[in-house]
Coordinates of C-alpha atoms and ligand atoms in Angstrom, one line a residue:
Chain P
X1 CA 25.6 -23.0 21.5
X2 CA 27.4 -19.3 22.7
X3 CA 29.8 -16.9 20.6
X4 CA 33.1 -15.7 21.0
X5 CA 31.6 -13.5 23.4
X6 CA 30.5 -15.7 25.8
X7 CA 26.6 -14.7 24.8
X8 CA 24.1 -17.4 23.6
X9 CA 24.1 -17.2 20.1
X10 CA 21.0 -19.7 19.1
X11 CA 17.9 -19.2 21.7
X12 CA 15.2 -21.7 21.4
X13 CA 12.7 -19.0 23.5
X14 CA 13.3 -16.5 20.7
X15 CA 11.8 -19.3 18.2
X16 CA 8.9 -20.1 20.3
X17 CA 8.5 -16.5 20.7
X18 CA 8.0 -16.4 17.3
X19 CA 6.3 -19.4 16.6
X20 CA 3.5 -17.7 19.7
X21 CA 3.1 -14.4 17.2
X22 CA 0.1 -13.9 15.0
X23 CA 1.8 -15.6 11.6
X24 CA 3.7 -17.9 13.7
X25 CA 2.4 -20.9 12.5
X26 CA 3.2 -20.2 9.1
X27 CA 7.0 -20.4 10.4
X28 CA 6.2 -23.5 10.4
X29 CA 4.7 -23.8 7.6
X30 CA 7.5 -23.3 5.7
X31 CA 9.0 -26.2 3.6
X32 CA 12.1 -24.5 2.7
X33 CA 11.8 -25.3 -0.7
X34 CA 13.6 -21.8 -1.4
X35 CA 10.6 -20.4 -4.3
X36 CA 10.5 -17.1 -2.5
X37 CA 13.4 -15.8 -3.0
X38 CA 13.8 -16.5 -6.6
X39 CA 10.4 -14.3 -6.6
X40 CA 11.7 -11.6 -4.2
X41 CA 11.4 -8.0 -5.0
X42 CA 15.0 -7.2 -3.7
X43 CA 16.4 -10.3 -2.8
X44 CA 19.4 -9.0 -4.4
X45 CA 19.8 -6.5 -1.3
X46 CA 18.4 -8.4 1.7
X47 CA 21.1 -9.4 3.4
X48 CA 19.3 -12.8 4.1
X49 CA 16.6 -14.2 1.7
X50 CA 13.1 -14.4 2.6
X51 CA 13.6 -18.7 3.4
X52 CA 17.2 -17.8 4.8
X53 CA 14.8 -16.2 7.8
X54 CA 12.8 -19.0 8.4
X55 CA 15.8 -21.2 8.8
X56 CA 17.1 -18.4 12.0
X57 CA 14.1 -18.4 13.2
X58 CA 13.7 -22.2 13.7
X59 CA 17.1 -22.1 14.1
X60 CA 16.5 -19.0 17.5
X61 CA 19.5 -16.8 15.5
X62 CA 17.9 -14.3 17.4
X63 CA 20.3 -12.0 16.4
X64 CA 21.0 -12.5 13.1
X65 CA 17.0 -12.2 12.6
X66 CA 16.1 -9.2 13.8
X67 CA 19.1 -7.2 12.4
X68 CA 18.2 -8.2 9.3
X69 CA 17.6 -5.6 6.6
X70 CA 15.4 -8.0 5.0
X71 CA 12.1 -7.1 7.5
X72 CA 12.2 -3.6 7.0
X73 CA 13.2 -4.2 3.2
X74 CA 10.3 -6.5 2.0
X75 CA 7.8 -4.3 0.3
X76 CA 4.8 -6.1 1.4
X77 CA 4.1 -7.0 -2.6
X78 CA 2.8 -10.4 -2.0
X79 CA 4.1 -11.8 -5.2
X80 CA 6.1 -14.7 -3.1
X81 CA 2.8 -15.6 -1.3
X82 CA 1.0 -16.1 -4.8
X83 CA 3.7 -18.2 -5.7
X84 CA 5.0 -20.5 -2.6
X85 CA 3.4 -23.7 -2.2
X86 CA 2.4 -23.9 1.8
X87 CA 0.8 -20.2 0.7
X88 CA 2.7 -19.2 3.4
X89 CA 2.5 -14.9 3.5
X90 CA 5.5 -13.7 4.1
X91 CA 5.4 -9.8 4.5
X92 CA 3.1 -10.9 7.3
X93 CA 5.6 -12.9 9.0
X94 CA 8.3 -9.7 8.3
X95 CA 5.7 -7.9 10.3
X96 CA 5.3 -9.6 12.9
X97 CA 9.5 -9.2 13.1
X98 CA 9.6 -5.9 12.9
X99 CA 7.8 -5.6 15.8
X100 CA 9.7 -8.0 17.8
X101 CA 12.5 -5.7 16.4
X102 CA 10.9 -2.9 17.7
X103 CA 10.5 -3.6 20.5
X104 CA 14.0 -5.5 21.3
X105 CA 15.5 -1.7 19.8
X106 CA 16.6 -2.0 16.5
X107 CA 16.9 0.6 14.3
X108 CA 16.3 1.1 10.6
X109 CA 15.3 4.4 9.0
X110 CA 11.9 2.3 8.5
X111 CA 11.7 1.5 11.8
X112 CA 11.5 5.6 12.3
X113 CA 9.3 5.9 9.4
X114 CA 7.2 3.7 10.5
X115 CA 7.7 5.3 13.9
X116 CA 6.6 8.4 13.0
X117 CA 3.2 6.9 10.1
X118 CA 2.0 6.0 14.0
X119 CA 2.0 8.8 16.0
X120 CA 0.2 10.9 12.8
X121 CA -2.8 8.0 13.0
X122 CA -2.5 8.0 17.1
X123 CA -3.0 11.5 16.9
X124 CA -4.4 12.5 14.1
X125 CA -6.5 9.4 13.3
X126 CA -4.5 9.9 9.1
X127 CA -1.4 10.4 8.1
X128 CA -0.8 14.1 7.1
X129 CA 1.7 13.1 3.5
X130 CA 3.3 16.6 3.4
X131 CA 4.7 16.4 7.5
X132 CA 5.6 12.6 8.0
X133 CA 8.8 13.6 6.0
X134 CA 9.6 16.8 7.9
X135 CA 9.3 14.6 10.8
X136 CA 11.2 12.0 9.8
X137 CA 13.6 14.4 8.5
X138 CA 14.1 15.5 12.7
X139 CA 13.9 11.8 13.8
X140 CA 16.8 10.9 11.7
X141 CA 19.0 13.5 12.4
X142 CA 20.4 16.5 11.4
X143 CA 23.1 15.3 9.4
X144 CA 20.7 12.4 7.6
X145 CA 17.9 15.1 7.4
X146 CA 20.6 17.6 5.2
X147 CA 22.0 15.3 3.1
X148 CA 18.3 13.6 2.5
X149 CA 17.0 17.0 1.6
X150 CA 19.6 17.8 -0.4
X151 CA 19.7 14.5 -2.7
X152 CA 15.8 14.9 -3.1
X153 CA 15.6 18.1 -3.2
X154 CA 14.2 17.9 -6.6
X155 CA 11.3 15.4 -6.2
X156 CA 10.3 17.7 -3.4
X157 CA 9.8 21.0 -5.3
X158 CA 8.3 19.1 -8.0
X159 CA 5.5 17.9 -5.3
X160 CA 5.2 20.8 -4.2
X161 CA 5.3 22.4 -7.7
X162 CA 2.1 20.3 -8.1
X163 CA 0.3 20.3 -5.6
X164 CA 0.9 17.0 -3.9
X165 CA 2.3 17.8 -0.8
X166 CA -0.5 19.7 1.3
X167 CA 1.6 22.2 3.4
X168 CA -0.8 22.0 6.1
X169 CA -2.5 18.9 7.9
X170 CA -6.0 18.0 6.3
X171 CA -8.5 17.4 9.2
X172 CA -7.9 13.7 11.1
X173 CA -10.9 11.7 12.8
X174 CA -13.7 13.8 15.4
X175 CA -12.2 12.0 18.5
X176 CA -8.1 11.3 18.4
X177 CA -8.9 10.2 21.8
X178 CA -11.5 7.7 21.1
X179 CA -9.8 6.0 18.7
X180 CA -6.3 5.6 21.1
X181 CA -9.1 4.1 23.3
X182 CA -9.6 1.4 20.9
X183 CA -5.9 0.9 20.3
X184 CA -5.0 1.0 23.8
X185 CA -7.5 -2.0 24.6
X186 CA -6.3 -3.7 21.5
X187 CA -3.0 -3.8 22.9
X188 CA -3.8 -5.1 26.3
X189 CA -6.1 -7.8 24.2
X190 CA -3.2 -9.1 22.4
X191 CA -1.4 -8.7 25.8
X192 CA -3.5 -10.9 27.1
X193 CA -3.2 -13.4 24.9
X194 CA 0.7 -13.6 24.1
Chain T
X1 CA -25.0 1.3 -7.8
X2 CA -24.4 2.5 -4.3
X3 CA -21.1 2.2 -2.2
X4 CA -19.7 3.0 0.9
X5 CA -16.5 4.7 0.1
X6 CA -13.0 5.1 1.5
X7 CA -10.4 7.0 -0.3
X8 CA -7.7 7.0 2.4
X9 CA -4.9 9.2 3.1
X10 CA -3.6 9.1 0.3
X11 CA -6.2 11.1 -1.5
X12 CA -5.6 14.6 0.6
X13 CA -2.4 14.5 -0.6
X14 CA 0.1 13.0 -3.0
X15 CA -3.4 11.1 -4.8
X16 CA -5.3 14.5 -4.5
X17 CA -5.5 13.7 -8.7
X18 CA -7.5 10.3 -7.7
X19 CA -10.2 11.6 -5.7
X20 CA -11.1 14.4 -8.4
X21 CA -11.2 12.4 -10.7
X22 CA -13.0 9.4 -9.2
X23 CA -15.5 11.2 -7.8
X24 CA -16.3 12.8 -11.8
X25 CA -16.2 9.5 -13.2
X26 CA -18.7 8.1 -10.9
X27 CA -20.6 10.8 -11.7
X28 CA -20.6 9.9 -15.0
X29 CA -21.6 6.8 -14.8
X30 CA -24.4 6.6 -11.7
X31 CA -22.1 5.8 -9.3
X32 CA -23.0 6.8 -5.9
X33 CA -20.4 6.9 -3.1
X34 CA -20.8 7.8 0.4
X35 CA -18.0 8.6 1.5
X36 CA -17.3 6.8 4.8
X37 CA -17.6 9.9 7.6
X38 CA -15.3 10.2 10.7
X39 CA -12.8 7.2 8.1
X40 CA -8.8 6.4 9.6
X41 CA -6.5 5.2 8.0
X42 CA -5.8 2.1 7.6
X43 CA -2.9 1.9 9.0
X44 CA -1.1 0.2 5.9
X45 CA 1.6 -2.5 6.3
X46 CA 3.4 -0.1 8.4
X47 CA 1.4 0.1 11.7
X48 CA 2.0 -3.8 12.8
X49 CA 5.2 -2.8 13.1
X50 CA 5.1 -0.3 15.9
X51 CA 1.6 -1.9 17.9
X52 CA 1.5 -5.4 16.8
X53 CA -0.6 -6.9 14.3
X54 CA -3.8 -7.7 16.4
X55 CA -4.1 -3.8 17.0
X56 CA -3.1 -2.7 13.8
X57 CA -6.4 -5.2 12.8
X58 CA -8.4 -3.2 14.7
X59 CA -7.6 -0.2 13.6
X60 CA -8.5 -1.3 10.1
X61 CA -11.6 -2.4 11.0
X62 CA -13.1 0.7 12.9
X63 CA -13.3 2.2 9.4
X64 CA -15.5 -1.2 8.6
X65 CA -17.7 -0.7 11.7
X66 CA -18.0 2.8 10.6
X67 CA -19.2 1.5 7.2
X68 CA -21.9 -0.7 8.0
X69 CA -23.1 1.7 10.4
X70 CA -23.3 4.3 7.9
X71 CA -24.8 2.6 5.1
X72 CA -25.3 -1.7 5.9
X73 CA -24.5 -4.4 3.5
X74 CA -24.0 -1.9 1.4
X75 CA -19.8 -2.9 -0.5
X76 CA -16.6 -0.4 0.1
X77 CA -14.6 0.6 -2.7
X78 CA -11.6 1.9 -2.2
X79 CA -9.1 3.3 -4.6
X80 CA -5.5 2.9 -3.2
X81 CA -3.9 -0.8 -3.4
X82 CA -2.8 -0.4 0.2
X83 CA -6.0 -0.2 1.4
X84 CA -7.4 -2.4 -0.2
X85 CA -5.1 -4.9 1.3
X86 CA -5.4 -3.9 4.6
X87 CA -9.0 -4.1 4.8
X88 CA -9.9 -6.8 2.5
X89 CA -8.1 -8.9 4.6
X90 CA -8.9 -7.0 8.0
X91 CA -12.6 -8.1 6.6
X92 CA -11.2 -11.7 5.7
X93 CA -10.5 -12.2 9.4
X94 CA -14.2 -11.7 11.1
X95 CA -15.1 -14.9 9.9
X96 CA -12.8 -16.3 12.5
X97 CA -15.0 -16.1 15.5
X98 CA -12.8 -15.4 18.2
X99 CA -11.0 -12.7 16.6
X100 CA -14.5 -11.0 15.6
X101 CA -14.7 -10.9 19.6
X102 CA -11.7 -9.9 20.7
X103 CA -12.0 -6.7 18.0
X104 CA -15.6 -5.9 18.8
X105 CA -14.7 -5.4 22.6
X106 CA -11.9 -3.5 21.6
X107 CA -13.8 -0.8 19.2
X108 CA -16.4 -0.8 22.3
X109 CA -14.3 1.8 23.3
X110 CA -14.9 4.0 20.3
X111 CA -19.3 2.4 20.6
X112 CA -18.8 0.7 17.4
X113 CA -19.4 -2.8 16.5
X114 CA -18.9 -4.8 13.5
X115 CA -20.3 -8.2 11.9
X116 CA -18.1 -8.8 8.7
X117 CA -20.7 -8.7 6.8
X118 CA -20.0 -6.3 3.9
X119 CA -17.8 -6.7 1.2
X120 CA -14.8 -4.6 0.7
X121 CA -14.0 -4.0 -2.8
X122 CA -11.1 -2.4 -5.8
X123 CA -11.9 -0.2 -7.8
X124 CA -10.8 -1.6 -10.7
X125 CA -13.3 -4.6 -9.4
X126 CA -15.9 -2.0 -9.3
X127 CA -15.9 -0.7 -12.5
X128 CA -15.0 -3.9 -14.7
X129 CA -17.8 -6.3 -12.2
X130 CA -20.5 -4.3 -11.3
X131 CA -20.5 -1.1 -14.2
X132 CA -18.7 -3.4 -16.6
X133 CA -16.6 -2.8 -19.9
X134 CA -19.7 -2.2 -22.1
X135 CA -21.1 0.9 -19.9
X136 CA -17.3 2.8 -20.0
X137 CA -17.1 2.3 -23.5
X138 CA -20.6 4.2 -23.6
X139 CA -19.2 7.2 -21.5
X140 CA -16.7 7.7 -23.4
X141 CA -17.8 10.2 -25.8
X142 CA -14.4 11.0 -26.9
X143 CA -12.6 7.5 -27.1
X144 CA -9.2 7.4 -27.3
X145 CA -8.0 6.4 -30.8
X146 CA -4.7 6.0 -31.4
X147 CA -3.3 6.2 -27.3
X148 CA -0.7 3.4 -26.5
X149 CA -1.2 2.9 -22.9
X150 CA 0.4 1.2 -20.5
X151 CA -0.9 -0.8 -18.0
X152 CA 1.2 -0.8 -14.2
X153 CA -1.7 -2.9 -11.8
X154 CA 1.4 -2.8 -9.1
X155 CA 1.2 -5.9 -6.4
X156 CA -1.0 -5.7 -3.6
X157 CA -4.1 -4.9 -5.4
X158 CA -4.3 -8.4 -7.1
X159 CA -2.1 -9.9 -5.3
X160 CA -2.8 -9.3 -1.6
X161 CA -6.3 -11.1 -2.2
X162 CA -5.6 -13.5 -4.5
X163 CA -8.6 -14.4 -6.9
X164 CA -10.6 -12.1 -5.5
X165 CA -11.5 -10.4 -9.5
X166 CA -8.7 -11.2 -11.0
X167 CA -5.6 -13.0 -12.0
X168 CA -3.3 -12.1 -9.6
X169 CA -0.1 -13.0 -11.3
X170 CA -2.0 -12.3 -15.2
X171 CA -4.6 -9.0 -14.2
X172 CA -6.3 -7.6 -16.9
X173 CA -9.1 -5.6 -15.5
X174 CA -7.0 -2.6 -15.6
X175 CA -6.3 -3.4 -20.1
X176 CA -10.0 -3.9 -20.0
X177 CA -10.6 -0.8 -18.9
X178 CA -8.1 1.2 -20.9
X179 CA -9.5 -0.7 -24.6
X180 CA -13.0 0.2 -22.8
X181 CA -11.4 4.0 -23.4
X182 CA -11.2 3.3 -27.4
X183 CA -6.7 2.8 -26.4
X184 CA -4.4 0.2 -27.4
X185 CA -3.6 -1.3 -24.2
X186 CA 0.4 -2.5 -24.5
X187 CA 1.8 -5.0 -22.9
X188 CA 5.1 -4.5 -21.7
X189 CA 8.5 -6.2 -19.8
X190 CA 8.8 -5.7 -16.2
X191 CA 4.9 -4.7 -15.7
X192 CA 4.2 -7.0 -13.8
X193 CA 7.8 -5.8 -10.8
X194 CA 6.6 -4.1 -8.2
X195 CA 7.9 -0.5 -7.6
X196 CA 8.5 -1.0 -3.8
X197 CA 6.1 1.2 -3.0
X198 CA 6.5 3.2 0.8
X199 CA 10.6 2.1 0.9
X200 CA 10.3 5.6 -1.8
X201 CA 10.4 7.8 1.6
X202 CA 13.7 5.9 3.1
X203 CA 15.7 4.5 0.7
X204 CA 14.8 6.5 -2.8
X205 CA 17.6 5.1 -4.3
X206 CA 16.1 1.5 -4.3
X207 CA 12.3 3.0 -5.8
X208 CA 14.8 4.8 -8.2
X209 CA 16.4 1.3 -9.5
X210 CA 12.9 0.0 -9.5
X211 CA 11.0 2.1 -10.8
X212 CA 13.3 2.0 -14.1
X213 CA 12.6 -1.1 -15.3
X214 CA 9.2 -0.6 -15.6
X215 CA 9.5 3.3 -17.3
X216 CA 11.9 2.1 -19.6
X217 CA 9.7 -1.2 -20.3
X218 CA 6.9 0.6 -20.8
X219 CA 9.0 3.4 -23.3
X220 CA 10.5 -0.2 -25.6
X221 CA 7.1 -1.2 -25.7
X222 CA 6.2 2.0 -27.3
X223 CA 3.4 2.9 -24.8
X224 CA 2.3 7.2 -25.1
X225 CA 1.7 7.1 -21.0
X226 CA 1.8 4.7 -18.1
X227 CA -1.8 4.5 -16.6
X228 CA -2.5 2.6 -12.6
X229 CA -4.5 2.6 -10.0
X230 CA -2.5 3.2 -6.8
X231 CA -1.4 6.0 -5.4
X232 CA 2.0 4.8 -4.3
X233 CA 2.8 3.2 -8.3
X234 CA 1.3 6.5 -9.1
X235 CA 3.7 9.0 -7.3
X236 CA 6.8 5.8 -7.3
X237 CA 6.9 6.7 -11.2
X238 CA 6.3 10.1 -11.9
X239 CA 8.2 11.7 -9.2
X240 CA 10.9 9.8 -9.5
X241 CA 11.5 9.0 -13.2
X242 CA 13.7 12.0 -13.8
X243 CA 16.3 10.6 -10.8
X244 CA 15.6 7.1 -13.2
X245 CA 16.7 9.1 -16.5
X246 CA 19.2 10.3 -14.7
X247 CA 20.8 7.8 -13.1
X248 CA 20.6 5.3 -16.1
X249 CA 21.1 7.9 -18.7
X250 CA 17.2 7.4 -20.1
X251 CA 14.9 10.3 -21.8
X252 CA 11.7 8.7 -20.8
X253 CA 8.9 10.9 -20.9
X254 CA 6.4 9.1 -19.9
X255 CA 3.4 10.8 -18.7
X256 CA 2.0 8.9 -15.6
X257 CA -2.1 9.0 -14.6
X258 CA -4.5 7.5 -12.0
X259 CA -6.5 4.7 -14.9
X260 CA -9.7 8.0 -12.9
X261 CA -7.8 10.9 -15.0
X262 CA -7.8 8.5 -18.0
X263 CA -10.9 7.6 -17.5
X264 CA -12.1 11.8 -17.5
X265 CA -11.0 12.8 -20.4
X266 CA -12.2 9.9 -23.0
X267 CA -15.4 10.6 -20.9
X268 CA -15.2 14.2 -21.6
X269 CA -14.8 16.2 -18.9
X270 CA -11.9 18.7 -18.2
X271 CA -8.4 18.8 -17.8
X272 CA -9.1 20.1 -14.4
X273 CA -12.0 17.3 -13.1
X274 CA -9.4 15.0 -14.6
X275 CA -6.7 16.6 -12.1
X276 CA -4.6 16.7 -15.1
X277 CA -2.3 19.6 -13.0
X278 CA -1.3 17.6 -10.5
X279 CA 0.8 15.2 -12.7
X280 CA 4.7 15.8 -12.7
X281 CA 5.5 14.4 -16.2
X282 CA 3.5 16.5 -18.3
X283 CA 0.8 14.9 -20.2
X284 CA -0.3 17.8 -22.5
X285 CA 1.3 16.9 -25.0
X286 CA 0.6 13.2 -25.2
X287 CA -3.4 13.9 -24.8
X288 CA -3.8 17.2 -26.5
X289 CA -6.1 15.8 -29.0
X290 CA -8.1 15.2 -25.8
X291 CA -7.6 17.9 -23.8
Ligands
LIG301 S1 8.1 -20.3 -0.7 FE1 6.9 -20.9 0.9 S2 8.3 -22.8 1.6 FE2 8.6 -21.9 -0.3 S3 10.4 -21.2 1.0 FE3 9.5 -19.7 0.6 S4 7.9 -19.8 2.5 FE4 9.4 -21.3 2.3
LIG302 S1 6.5 -9.9 0.1 FE1 8.2 -9.0 1.6 S2 9.7 -11.2 0.8 FE2 7.6 -11.8 -0.4 S3 8.2 -11.2 -2.9 FE3 7.7 -9.7 -1.8 S4 9.1 -8.4 -1.0 FE4 9.7 -10.5 -0.9
LIG303 S1 -2.2 2.6 2.8 FE1 -1.3 4.8 2.5 S2 -3.5 5.8 2.1 FE2 -4.3 3.9 2.4 S3 -4.9 4.8 4.5 FE3 -3.3 3.9 5.1 S4 -1.5 5.9 4.4 FE4 -3.6 6.6 3.5
LIG304 S1 3.7 -1.6 -7.3 FE1 4.6 -0.3 -5.7 S2 2.7 0.6 -4.3 FE2 2.0 -1.0 -5.5 S3 1.6 -2.5 -4.0 FE3 3.8 -3.0 -4.8 S4 5.1 -1.6 -4.1 FE4 2.9 -0.9 -3.2

C-alpha cells in the first residue's frame, strides 16, 4: 500500500526487523488484550498506546512507530509487565524501538539525553550527573537551553544549595579504553547475530 | 553479613545522602559492605537506545564480573531501583548459556568473566530478609514515636524482577522497616503511581504533574514526611515539590527522605551522618524531636 506521496507506508521488512531484535519475540506474543494501556503511567499523553504500538509493528507501519512519542515517554516502570497476561515486558520492546529510531535518525529530547548520557559512560565509565544537564543543554541548542535554564532555575539553585550536584566530575573507571573495547566487542557480536 | 556493594552513579551526586546514611546504618547493623572496586555505570534504561540491548547488558555485566572476582559467592546489594532492575535482569540472562558465552567473549576484552552465580539484591530485601525487622527495631535507640511516614517504594525495585522479595503491586518491605523504627506507616492514595523517573530531566512538566498526586496523597493521609529507597524517586518528589505546589496551587511541605536517612535518625546517629542537609524540603521542623 502506498501513501499520498507514493512512499510505501506498510513495510513488512520493518516487522521482520523488529521480530529479530532482542525483544522481538514479545511482539509476537502479544494478544492485543488492551490491559497495558489501562495500567500505563503516561498513556494520556502518548500518541499511541503500548498495545497500538505492537499492532502498528505487526502492520509494518514503520513511520508511525518510529516517530511515536510513546517510545520515549515510557518510563520503564514495568507496571504493564506485572499485569500483562502474556508477560510482555513492554519497556524492553520500547528500548529496541528506541534503538531503531536512533539508527533511523528520529530525534527527540530524550534521544539527545540518551546520547549525552552514553557519551559519559563511554568516556569515563560513570555518569557525572552535574555535567549531564549542561551537555544536554548544548545538544538541544542555545534557544532551547536558555528556555530550560529559565524554567528550571529554581530547581537547579536548590540542588546546588543542598550539594546535590557535583561541580566536578567524580572519578571514573580506571581504564575507560578497556571498557570501550568491551562495548565495541559486544556491539560486533550483536551485529554478527542480527 | 557480607556484601558486594554497588552504589551507582547517583550515590556520587544527587543521592550522596543515601550513600553516607547507608554506610552509617550498615555499620550499626553489622553489615559488611565492600564496594565493588572500579564499578561502572549500569547503563540504566537509556543506554540500550544508543548501543542496543546486548551491549547495554554487557556493560551492566561488567559489574557482576568484578564483584565475583573480588568476593566469590557473595551477594551484590544495591541502593538504586534502576541499578537493581538493570543488574538483576542482566544477571538472570546468564542462565542462558548462549548469552553467557557471548557476554563473556566481550568481557574478555577487560580480562573479565562471569559465571552467573551471584545474587543481585535490593537494599529493602537485604534489610527485611537478611537482617530482619527485629534487629532493626533493637537498633532503634530513639524510636520515631508519633511520626507519620508515607513509604513510597517507586516501581522498578519491585516491578522489574517481579516477586523476587516483595509483592510488585502491594509491596510491604518498606512499611515493615518504617514500623520497626517506631513510626506509623500511613497508607496513602497514589502510592503505587510512577514518578516518571528520568523524564524529569528532559520533560520536567510531565514529572511535575506526576509527582503532584503522590505528594498530595501523602499529605492528605496526614503524613509528616515521605520516605523512599530510590534516588530518582527521592529527587523527583523533593526537588519538584515546589514546582508542583505552584502549578496545582497547593501548600504541601513534605520532606522526602531516603529510608536509610530515617533509619540513621532512629538509630541515634547525628544529623550529619543522616545527611539531612541534602534534603531540599527542610526536614528539621518535622524531625525536631530526633535531631
Ligand atoms: S497487556 Fe500484554 S497482551 Fe495485552 S495488549 Fe498489552 S502487551 Fe499485549
Ligand atoms: S513500562 Fe512503559 S509502557 Fe509499560 S506501563 Fe510503564 S510507561 Fe507504560
Ligand atoms: S541507574 Fe542511575 S544510579 Fe544506577 S548506575 Fe545507572 S546512572 Fe547510576
Ligand atoms: S517511581 Fe520513579 S524512580 Fe521509581 S521506577 Fe518509577 S519512575 Fe523510576
